[in-house]
Short mmCIF file of C-alpha atoms in Angstrom, two decimals:
data_model
loop_
_atom_site.label_atom_id
_atom_site.label_comp_id
_atom_site.label_asym_id
_atom_site.label_seq_id
_atom_site.Cartn_x
_atom_site.Cartn_y
_atom_site.Cartn_z
CA UNK A 1 73.05 104.49 103.76
CA UNK A 2 72.40 105.59 100.20
CA UNK A 3 74.10 103.89 97.27
CA UNK A 4 74.17 104.60 93.56
CA UNK A 5 73.78 101.87 90.94
CA UNK A 6 74.62 102.51 87.28
CA UNK A 7 73.22 100.49 84.37
CA UNK A 8 73.77 100.82 80.64
CA UNK A 9 70.88 102.16 78.54
CA UNK A 10 70.28 101.50 74.85
CA UNK A 11 67.84 104.17 73.57
CA UNK A 12 66.64 104.17 69.99
CA UNK A 13 67.20 107.03 67.52
CA UNK A 14 63.91 108.76 68.42
CA UNK A 15 64.60 108.36 72.14
CA UNK A 16 68.09 109.81 71.68
CA UNK A 17 66.54 112.90 70.12
CA UNK A 18 64.08 113.23 73.01
CA UNK A 19 66.88 112.87 75.54
CA UNK A 20 68.92 115.52 73.69
CA UNK A 21 65.90 117.82 73.89
CA UNK A 22 65.63 117.18 77.65
CA UNK A 23 69.34 117.91 78.12
CA UNK A 24 69.02 121.19 76.22
CA UNK A 25 65.87 122.36 78.01
CA UNK A 26 67.37 121.68 81.44
CA UNK A 27 70.49 123.62 80.44
CA UNK A 28 68.47 126.61 79.19
CA UNK A 29 66.38 126.78 82.38
CA UNK A 30 69.55 126.65 84.49
CA UNK A 31 71.16 129.49 82.52
CA UNK A 32 68.00 131.64 82.57
CA UNK A 33 67.69 131.33 86.34
CA UNK A 34 71.39 132.05 86.83
CA UNK A 35 71.12 135.15 84.63
CA UNK A 36 68.21 136.46 86.71
CA UNK A 37 70.22 135.95 89.90
CA UNK A 38 73.23 137.77 88.48
CA UNK A 39 71.12 140.71 87.33
CA UNK A 40 69.51 140.99 90.77
CA UNK A 41 72.95 140.99 92.41
CA UNK A 42 74.23 143.68 90.02
CA UNK A 43 71.25 145.91 90.87
CA UNK A 44 71.70 145.41 94.61
CA UNK A 45 68.59 143.29 95.10
CA UNK A 46 68.22 139.96 96.85
CA UNK A 47 68.40 136.83 94.75
CA UNK A 48 64.89 135.53 93.89
CA UNK A 49 63.65 132.51 95.77
CA UNK A 50 63.26 129.10 94.16
CA UNK A 51 59.47 129.42 93.86
CA UNK A 52 59.75 132.79 92.08
CA UNK A 53 62.43 131.48 89.74
CA UNK A 54 60.29 128.46 88.90
CA UNK A 55 57.40 130.71 87.98
CA UNK A 56 59.47 133.04 85.83
CA UNK A 57 61.76 130.63 83.95
CA UNK A 58 59.36 127.67 83.62
CA UNK A 59 55.65 128.52 84.03
CA UNK A 60 55.67 131.95 82.42
CA UNK A 61 58.42 131.09 79.94
CA UNK A 62 56.31 128.30 78.42
CA UNK A 63 53.72 130.87 77.40
CA UNK A 64 56.19 132.89 75.35
CA UNK A 65 57.08 132.04 71.74
CA UNK A 66 60.81 132.01 72.57
CA UNK A 67 60.48 129.27 75.21
CA UNK A 68 57.35 127.42 74.07
CA UNK A 69 59.43 124.29 73.34
CA UNK A 70 59.93 123.80 77.11
CA UNK A 71 56.56 122.04 77.07
CA UNK A 72 58.07 119.13 75.13
CA UNK A 73 59.94 117.77 78.17
CA UNK A 74 58.86 116.71 81.64
CA UNK A 75 58.42 119.59 84.10
CA UNK A 76 60.26 117.58 86.77
CA UNK A 77 63.45 117.72 84.70
CA UNK A 78 63.25 121.53 84.65
CA UNK A 79 62.49 121.73 88.38
CA UNK A 80 65.49 119.54 89.19
CA UNK A 81 67.69 121.84 87.12
CA UNK A 82 66.67 124.72 89.40
CA UNK A 83 67.44 122.56 92.42
CA UNK A 84 70.93 122.01 91.05
CA UNK A 85 71.37 125.78 90.82
CA UNK A 86 70.25 126.21 94.43
CA UNK A 87 72.71 123.52 95.53
CA UNK A 88 75.52 125.26 93.62
CA UNK A 89 74.74 128.55 95.37
CA UNK A 90 74.57 126.84 98.77
CA UNK A 91 77.96 125.19 98.24
CA UNK A 92 79.47 128.50 97.15
CA UNK A 93 78.23 130.46 100.17
CA UNK A 94 79.18 127.65 102.56
CA UNK A 95 82.68 127.56 101.08
CA UNK A 96 82.96 131.34 101.29
CA UNK A 97 81.88 131.35 104.95
CA UNK A 98 84.25 128.54 105.82
CA UNK A 99 81.54 126.07 106.87
CA UNK A 100 82.21 123.70 103.95
CA UNK A 101 85.19 121.37 104.02
CA UNK A 102 87.47 120.85 101.09
CA UNK A 103 88.77 123.22 98.43
CA UNK A 104 87.13 126.55 97.71
CA UNK A 105 84.06 126.44 95.46
CA UNK A 106 83.49 129.10 92.81
CA UNK A 107 80.05 130.61 92.14
CA UNK A 108 77.84 128.79 89.60
CA UNK A 109 78.63 129.43 85.96
CA UNK A 110 76.67 129.24 82.75
CA UNK A 111 76.29 125.74 81.35
CA UNK A 112 77.49 124.96 77.86
CA UNK A 113 76.71 122.05 75.60
CA UNK A 114 79.37 119.76 77.02
CA UNK A 115 80.28 116.20 76.11
CA UNK A 116 78.75 114.89 79.35
CA UNK A 117 75.09 115.70 79.99
CA UNK A 118 72.57 114.53 82.57
CA UNK A 119 68.95 115.00 83.65
CA UNK A 120 67.24 113.73 86.81
CA UNK A 121 63.76 112.25 87.26
CA UNK A 122 62.23 112.01 90.74
CA UNK A 123 59.14 110.13 91.89
CA UNK A 124 56.94 113.09 90.88
CA UNK A 125 57.81 112.40 87.24
CA UNK A 126 56.10 108.99 87.53
CA UNK A 127 58.90 107.09 85.89
CA UNK A 128 58.84 103.33 86.37
CA UNK A 129 60.47 100.02 85.54
CA UNK A 130 58.20 97.97 83.29
CA UNK A 131 57.55 94.23 83.85
CA UNK A 132 59.73 93.52 80.82
CA UNK A 133 62.68 95.27 82.49
CA UNK A 134 62.66 98.52 80.53
CA UNK A 135 62.95 102.01 81.98
CA UNK A 136 59.84 104.10 81.29
CA UNK A 137 60.49 107.85 81.26
CA UNK A 138 57.77 110.48 80.69
CA UNK A 139 57.67 111.92 77.15
CA UNK A 140 60.59 109.68 76.17
CA UNK A 141 59.24 106.14 76.27
CA UNK A 142 60.50 102.69 77.30
CA UNK A 143 64.29 102.40 77.10
CA UNK A 144 66.00 98.97 77.18
CA UNK A 145 68.29 98.48 80.19
CA UNK A 146 71.12 96.00 80.64
CA UNK A 147 70.62 94.84 84.23
CA UNK A 148 73.83 93.49 85.75
CA UNK A 149 72.39 93.05 89.26
CA UNK A 150 69.21 93.51 91.26
CA UNK A 151 68.46 96.72 93.12
CA UNK A 152 68.45 96.23 96.92
CA UNK A 153 65.39 98.47 97.34
CA UNK A 154 63.03 100.69 95.41
CA UNK A 155 64.98 103.64 93.94
CA UNK A 156 63.95 107.16 94.88
CA UNK A 157 65.22 108.81 91.70
CA UNK A 158 66.95 108.06 88.42
CA UNK A 159 69.49 110.16 86.56
CA UNK A 160 69.99 109.62 82.84
CA UNK A 161 73.60 110.34 81.85
CA UNK A 162 75.24 110.64 78.47
CA UNK A 163 79.02 110.34 78.76
CA UNK A 164 81.57 111.85 76.33
CA UNK A 165 81.85 108.51 74.52
CA UNK A 166 78.17 108.70 73.53
CA UNK A 167 77.00 106.00 75.94
CA UNK A 168 73.83 106.32 78.01
CA UNK A 169 73.52 105.22 81.64
CA UNK A 170 70.75 105.12 84.23
CA UNK A 171 71.93 105.97 87.73
CA UNK A 172 69.57 104.87 90.52
CA UNK A 173 69.76 106.13 94.12
CA UNK A 174 68.64 103.44 96.58
CA UNK A 175 68.57 103.06 100.35
CA UNK A 176 70.71 100.09 101.43
CA UNK A 177 71.40 98.57 104.82
CA UNK A 178 74.89 97.93 106.14
CA UNK A 179 76.07 94.33 105.77
CA UNK A 180 78.61 93.54 108.51
CA UNK A 181 80.91 90.66 107.60
CA UNK A 182 81.95 87.96 110.11
CA UNK A 183 84.70 89.20 112.38
CA UNK A 184 88.23 87.93 111.79
CA UNK A 185 91.27 87.68 114.03
CA UNK A 186 92.84 91.12 114.12
CA UNK A 187 96.37 89.92 114.80
CA UNK A 188 96.35 87.60 111.80
CA UNK A 189 94.26 89.47 109.23
CA UNK A 190 94.82 93.21 109.70
CA UNK A 191 97.06 94.81 107.12
CA UNK A 192 98.82 98.05 106.37
CA UNK A 193 98.76 99.36 102.82
CA UNK A 194 101.75 101.15 101.34
CA UNK A 195 100.70 102.91 98.13
CA UNK A 196 103.19 103.80 95.45
CA UNK A 197 104.14 103.83 91.77
CA UNK A 198 106.45 100.87 91.26
CA UNK A 199 103.95 98.66 93.10
CA UNK A 200 100.36 99.81 93.21
CA UNK A 201 99.89 98.65 96.81
CA UNK A 202 101.89 96.51 99.23
CA UNK A 203 99.77 94.58 101.71
CA UNK A 204 100.57 92.08 104.40
CA UNK A 205 102.26 89.28 102.48
CA UNK A 206 101.07 90.51 99.07
CA UNK A 207 102.11 92.98 96.40
CA UNK A 208 99.66 94.39 93.85
CA UNK A 209 101.51 95.26 90.67
CA UNK A 210 100.76 98.56 89.00
CA UNK A 211 98.31 98.05 86.08
CA UNK A 212 99.31 101.27 84.26
CA UNK A 213 96.11 101.43 82.20
CA UNK A 214 96.85 104.87 80.80
CA UNK A 215 100.46 104.11 79.94
CA UNK A 216 99.40 101.00 78.01
CA UNK A 217 96.96 103.04 75.90
CA UNK A 218 99.12 106.15 75.61
CA UNK A 219 100.51 105.41 72.15
CA UNK A 220 97.07 104.66 70.73
CA UNK A 221 95.63 107.75 72.41
CA UNK A 222 98.39 109.97 71.05
CA UNK A 223 97.69 108.80 67.52
CA UNK A 224 93.94 109.38 67.88
CA UNK A 225 94.47 112.87 69.30
CA UNK A 226 96.76 113.74 66.39
CA UNK A 227 94.08 112.71 63.90
CA UNK A 228 91.46 114.67 65.84
CA UNK A 229 93.52 117.87 65.86
CA UNK A 230 93.83 117.82 62.06
CA UNK A 231 90.10 117.73 61.37
CA UNK A 232 88.24 120.89 60.40
CA UNK A 233 86.30 122.42 63.26
CA UNK A 234 82.56 121.90 63.02
CA UNK A 235 82.81 119.03 60.53
CA UNK A 236 81.35 115.56 60.93
CA UNK A 237 84.81 114.02 60.60
CA UNK A 238 85.96 116.02 63.60
CA UNK A 239 82.93 114.81 65.58
CA UNK A 240 83.77 111.20 64.70
CA UNK A 241 87.43 111.68 65.62
CA UNK A 242 86.40 113.15 68.97
CA UNK A 243 84.33 110.05 69.71
CA UNK A 244 87.36 107.86 68.99
CA UNK A 245 89.42 109.79 71.56
CA UNK A 246 86.58 109.73 74.08
CA UNK A 247 86.12 105.98 73.75
CA UNK A 248 89.78 105.37 74.50
CA UNK A 249 89.50 107.48 77.65
CA UNK A 250 86.28 105.68 78.60
CA UNK A 251 87.96 102.29 78.23
CA UNK A 252 90.84 103.39 80.46
CA UNK A 253 88.43 104.70 83.11
CA UNK A 254 86.34 101.51 83.03
CA UNK A 255 89.41 99.31 83.44
CA UNK A 256 90.71 101.40 86.32
CA UNK A 257 87.31 101.44 88.06
CA UNK A 258 86.93 97.66 87.74
CA UNK A 259 90.46 97.12 89.07
CA UNK A 260 89.78 99.28 92.14
CA UNK A 261 86.41 97.67 92.87
CA UNK A 262 87.79 94.14 92.72
CA UNK A 263 90.82 94.72 94.93
CA UNK A 264 89.01 96.85 97.52
CA UNK A 265 86.34 94.15 97.85
CA UNK A 266 88.99 91.46 98.36
CA UNK A 267 90.84 93.52 100.98
CA UNK A 268 87.61 94.25 102.87
CA UNK A 269 86.62 90.59 102.98
CA UNK A 270 90.02 89.27 104.07
CA UNK A 271 91.08 91.98 106.57
CA UNK A 272 89.54 92.95 109.89
CA UNK A 273 91.64 96.12 110.14
CA UNK A 274 92.91 98.24 107.24
CA UNK A 275 95.50 100.99 107.74
CA UNK A 276 96.38 103.36 104.87
CA UNK A 277 98.63 106.38 104.49
CA UNK A 278 96.87 109.74 104.22
CA UNK A 279 98.63 110.88 101.05
CA UNK A 280 98.34 114.26 99.34
CA UNK A 281 97.76 113.09 95.77
CA UNK A 282 97.60 116.56 94.20
CA UNK A 283 100.85 117.54 95.86
CA UNK A 284 102.51 114.31 94.75
CA UNK A 285 101.44 114.86 91.15
CA UNK A 286 102.76 118.43 91.22
CA UNK A 287 106.10 117.55 92.83
CA UNK A 288 106.82 114.49 90.69
CA UNK A 289 107.13 116.50 87.48
CA UNK A 290 107.20 114.08 84.57
CA UNK A 291 105.89 111.34 86.89
CA UNK A 292 102.73 113.33 87.59
CA UNK A 293 100.94 111.49 84.79
CA UNK A 294 101.79 108.18 86.45
CA UNK A 295 100.47 109.44 89.80
CA UNK A 296 97.13 110.30 88.22
CA UNK A 297 97.13 107.00 86.34
CA UNK A 298 97.27 105.10 89.65
CA UNK A 299 94.15 106.88 91.00
CA UNK A 300 95.21 106.17 94.57
CA UNK A 301 92.77 108.71 95.98
CA UNK A 302 89.78 106.88 94.52
CA UNK A 303 91.23 103.60 95.80
CA UNK A 304 91.40 104.99 99.35
CA UNK A 305 87.89 106.49 99.26
CA UNK A 306 86.34 103.30 97.89
CA UNK A 307 88.12 101.18 100.49
CA UNK A 308 87.01 103.46 103.32
CA UNK A 309 83.37 103.33 102.22
CA UNK A 310 83.38 99.52 101.97
CA UNK A 311 85.03 99.12 105.38
CA UNK A 312 82.39 101.38 106.94
CA UNK A 313 79.55 99.40 105.35
CA UNK A 314 80.90 95.94 106.22
CA UNK A 315 82.05 96.63 109.78
CA UNK A 316 85.81 96.73 109.22
CA UNK A 317 88.28 99.02 110.97
CA UNK A 318 89.73 101.68 108.69
CA UNK A 319 92.41 104.08 109.92
CA UNK A 320 94.43 106.70 108.07
CA UNK A 321 98.03 107.11 109.18
CA UNK A 322 99.50 110.61 109.08
CA UNK A 323 101.31 111.49 105.88
CA UNK A 324 104.20 112.88 107.97
CA UNK A 325 104.92 109.50 109.55
CA UNK A 326 108.32 108.30 108.19
CA UNK A 327 107.16 104.79 107.33
CA UNK A 328 109.87 104.35 104.67
CA UNK A 329 112.77 105.73 106.71
CA UNK A 330 112.04 103.92 109.97
CA UNK A 331 113.50 100.47 110.55
CA UNK A 332 110.71 98.09 111.57
CA UNK A 333 113.14 96.11 113.78
CA UNK A 334 114.95 98.77 115.85
CA UNK A 335 112.76 101.82 114.95
CA UNK A 336 115.74 103.96 114.00
CA UNK A 337 115.46 106.42 111.10
CA UNK A 338 118.21 104.86 108.98
CA UNK A 339 116.26 104.33 105.75
CA UNK A 340 116.61 106.20 102.44
CA UNK A 341 115.67 109.87 102.64
CA UNK A 342 114.84 112.48 100.02
CA UNK A 343 113.69 112.41 96.41
CA UNK A 344 117.13 111.42 95.17
CA UNK A 345 116.80 108.10 97.03
CA UNK A 346 113.59 106.94 95.38
CA UNK A 347 115.51 104.41 93.31
CA UNK A 348 116.71 102.61 96.46
CA UNK A 349 114.29 99.70 96.86
CA UNK A 350 116.38 97.63 99.31
CA UNK A 351 118.50 98.88 102.18
CA UNK A 352 120.24 97.63 105.32
CA UNK A 353 119.75 99.28 108.67
CA UNK A 354 123.02 100.66 110.06
CA UNK A 355 121.74 100.30 113.61
CA UNK A 356 120.73 96.64 113.78
CA UNK A 357 121.99 95.30 110.44
CA UNK A 358 118.61 93.99 109.24
CA UNK A 359 118.05 94.03 105.47
CA UNK A 360 114.73 95.52 104.39
CA UNK A 361 112.62 95.72 101.29
CA UNK A 362 111.54 99.35 101.06
CA UNK A 363 107.82 98.71 100.49
CA UNK A 364 107.49 95.73 102.84
CA UNK A 365 109.18 97.64 105.65
CA UNK A 366 106.83 100.58 105.09
CA UNK A 367 103.79 98.25 105.29
CA UNK A 368 104.95 96.85 108.64
CA UNK A 369 105.42 100.35 110.05
CA UNK A 370 102.04 101.52 108.73
CA UNK A 371 100.36 98.50 110.29
CA UNK A 372 101.94 99.21 113.69
CA UNK A 373 101.05 102.91 113.54
CA UNK A 374 97.52 102.07 112.42
CA UNK A 375 96.99 99.70 115.34
CA UNK A 376 98.14 102.38 117.76
CA UNK A 377 95.87 104.99 116.20
CA UNK A 378 92.91 102.57 116.22
CA UNK A 379 93.43 101.98 119.96
CA UNK A 380 93.50 105.73 120.56
CA UNK A 381 90.29 106.19 118.59
CA UNK A 382 88.54 103.48 120.63
CA UNK A 383 89.73 105.13 123.84
CA UNK A 384 88.44 108.51 122.67
CA UNK A 385 85.09 106.97 121.76
CA UNK A 386 84.74 105.54 125.25
CA UNK A 387 85.39 109.00 126.71
CA UNK A 388 82.44 110.56 124.87
CA UNK A 389 78.88 110.88 126.09
CA UNK A 390 75.69 110.41 124.09
CA UNK A 391 76.06 113.85 122.51
CA UNK A 392 79.59 113.13 121.32
CA UNK A 393 81.22 115.49 123.84
CA UNK A 394 84.39 114.53 125.65
CA UNK A 395 83.91 113.42 129.27
CA UNK A 396 86.58 114.23 131.85
CA UNK A 397 87.25 111.24 134.11
CA UNK A 398 86.71 111.74 137.86
CA UNK A 399 89.87 111.93 139.95
CA UNK A 400 90.43 109.63 142.87
CA UNK A 401 88.69 110.95 146.01
CA UNK A 402 86.57 113.40 144.02
CA UNK A 403 82.98 113.68 145.21
CA UNK A 404 80.20 112.85 142.75
CA UNK A 405 77.98 115.69 141.58
CA UNK A 406 74.92 113.66 142.59
CA UNK A 407 76.10 113.48 146.21
CA UNK A 408 74.43 115.74 148.80
CA UNK A 409 76.65 118.80 149.39
CA UNK A 410 78.09 119.37 152.84
CA UNK A 411 76.24 122.10 154.76
CA UNK A 412 79.03 122.85 157.23
CA UNK A 413 81.09 125.82 156.05
CA UNK A 414 84.61 125.12 154.88
CA UNK A 415 87.30 127.73 154.49
CA UNK A 416 89.92 127.60 151.70
CA UNK A 417 92.58 130.09 150.77
CA UNK A 418 92.28 131.23 147.19
CA UNK A 419 95.12 132.21 144.87
CA UNK A 420 93.89 135.82 144.83
CA UNK A 421 94.46 136.23 148.53
CA UNK A 422 90.80 136.23 149.49
CA UNK A 423 88.71 133.54 151.23
CA UNK A 424 86.16 131.22 149.65
CA UNK A 425 83.26 130.25 151.92
CA UNK A 426 81.07 127.28 151.12
CA UNK A 427 77.46 128.28 151.70
CA UNK A 428 74.81 125.62 151.00
CA UNK A 429 76.85 124.18 148.16
CA UNK A 430 77.52 127.60 146.56
CA UNK A 431 80.92 129.29 146.54
CA UNK A 432 81.10 132.97 147.50
CA UNK A 433 84.46 134.74 147.31
CA UNK A 434 85.52 137.63 149.54
CA UNK A 435 88.52 139.76 148.77
CA UNK A 436 90.26 141.67 151.56
CA UNK A 437 87.96 143.35 154.06
CA UNK A 438 85.02 143.73 151.68
CA UNK A 439 82.58 140.86 151.83
CA UNK A 440 79.76 139.93 149.51
CA UNK A 441 76.44 138.81 150.91
CA UNK A 442 76.23 135.08 151.46
CA UNK A 443 73.81 134.45 148.61
CA UNK A 444 74.21 131.97 145.79
CA UNK A 445 76.18 133.44 142.90
CA UNK A 446 75.80 132.86 139.21
CA UNK A 447 77.83 130.30 137.31
CA UNK A 448 80.22 132.97 136.07
CA UNK A 449 81.01 134.14 139.65
CA UNK A 450 81.69 130.72 141.15
CA UNK A 451 85.23 129.78 142.14
CA UNK A 452 86.06 126.24 141.10
#
């Protein structure tokens, strides 16, 4: 599987200017190619191919006075910008045809000078990592890198990213092998995970308190945004104030990412089976009203995706339980739906079942129910996997007394009454149907004419 490793870069002033030039050239090439495609569509012509676009917006454009500065950056950066445009068109057409999963994708739009910028270097650019540990990029130079870990294999490409806070990162794509962890006892280590707001996640015998990174920085962020809004547009003071706001957001994102990585790694190591609710995070944020900011602050969707990827890599069982399963309302002892129902009962954290009289903690009871439903779903998935052939198609089990298809067919004719009132004659293993007095010749029929 392919993984992405990010490392912090520390370019000098001259290298920052060269990277800014690379960002701008890649953006201009993307916009020129997109403009040519739009003009061709407006005139009723087919969109030019990638090779033709490369010739027009890169090779020929370098010879003109208006685009002569494209020679100052690596040609691979410009080629990769065209590849990004082709990928954007492919995603748009696939979404329009219904062959792409997920939300609808809009057609590619013109790029503007945004706060986040990126360029990609492939092996053709001849970038390298120097013996001293620096990243050598063509026409940019050797950039110091802060290595936090070793790469598992030789990277195939590197993407240089400048985030809104003004920080530079090198993102390497590497090929990594799966690392299955030692198997654990399922009955003792599997866990259900109940995600929420009051508690970030409730596991088997453990509660993870909500960190609320955004809420803790909200007052400081509000003050910085107020200062930013009062600065004159286009001034240096406004640019500095924007960096202050961006750095606060970057700190919140870094804290949240580190929190998710640490807890998902711990859960993967200590659990053989992990069962999580399949929540609709966008719907929850829209329905919660003033609590929508808290829903986004939790970032439960990223938590679930990260946990699923780690379970797949380390050989753990990961199952999503249906979002319509009433894990909170169902009593884990008698399985009656006597728990709190509706949005007006969200404040009820403890309740007593009216059927069996057992007192429940709302989140702990939900975790027990999710774990039981996850085990059942995992067993069904294993059963379905056993019923599939090498091509992934479902195999129908043979009924008792049914003859194998490899067995020699009986040559003696057998007569059976069909539902249509005719007679089916078995002739050398082929079925020929006669209706009424008319009779077809006793020759093998096609697959569509056989009576099964």
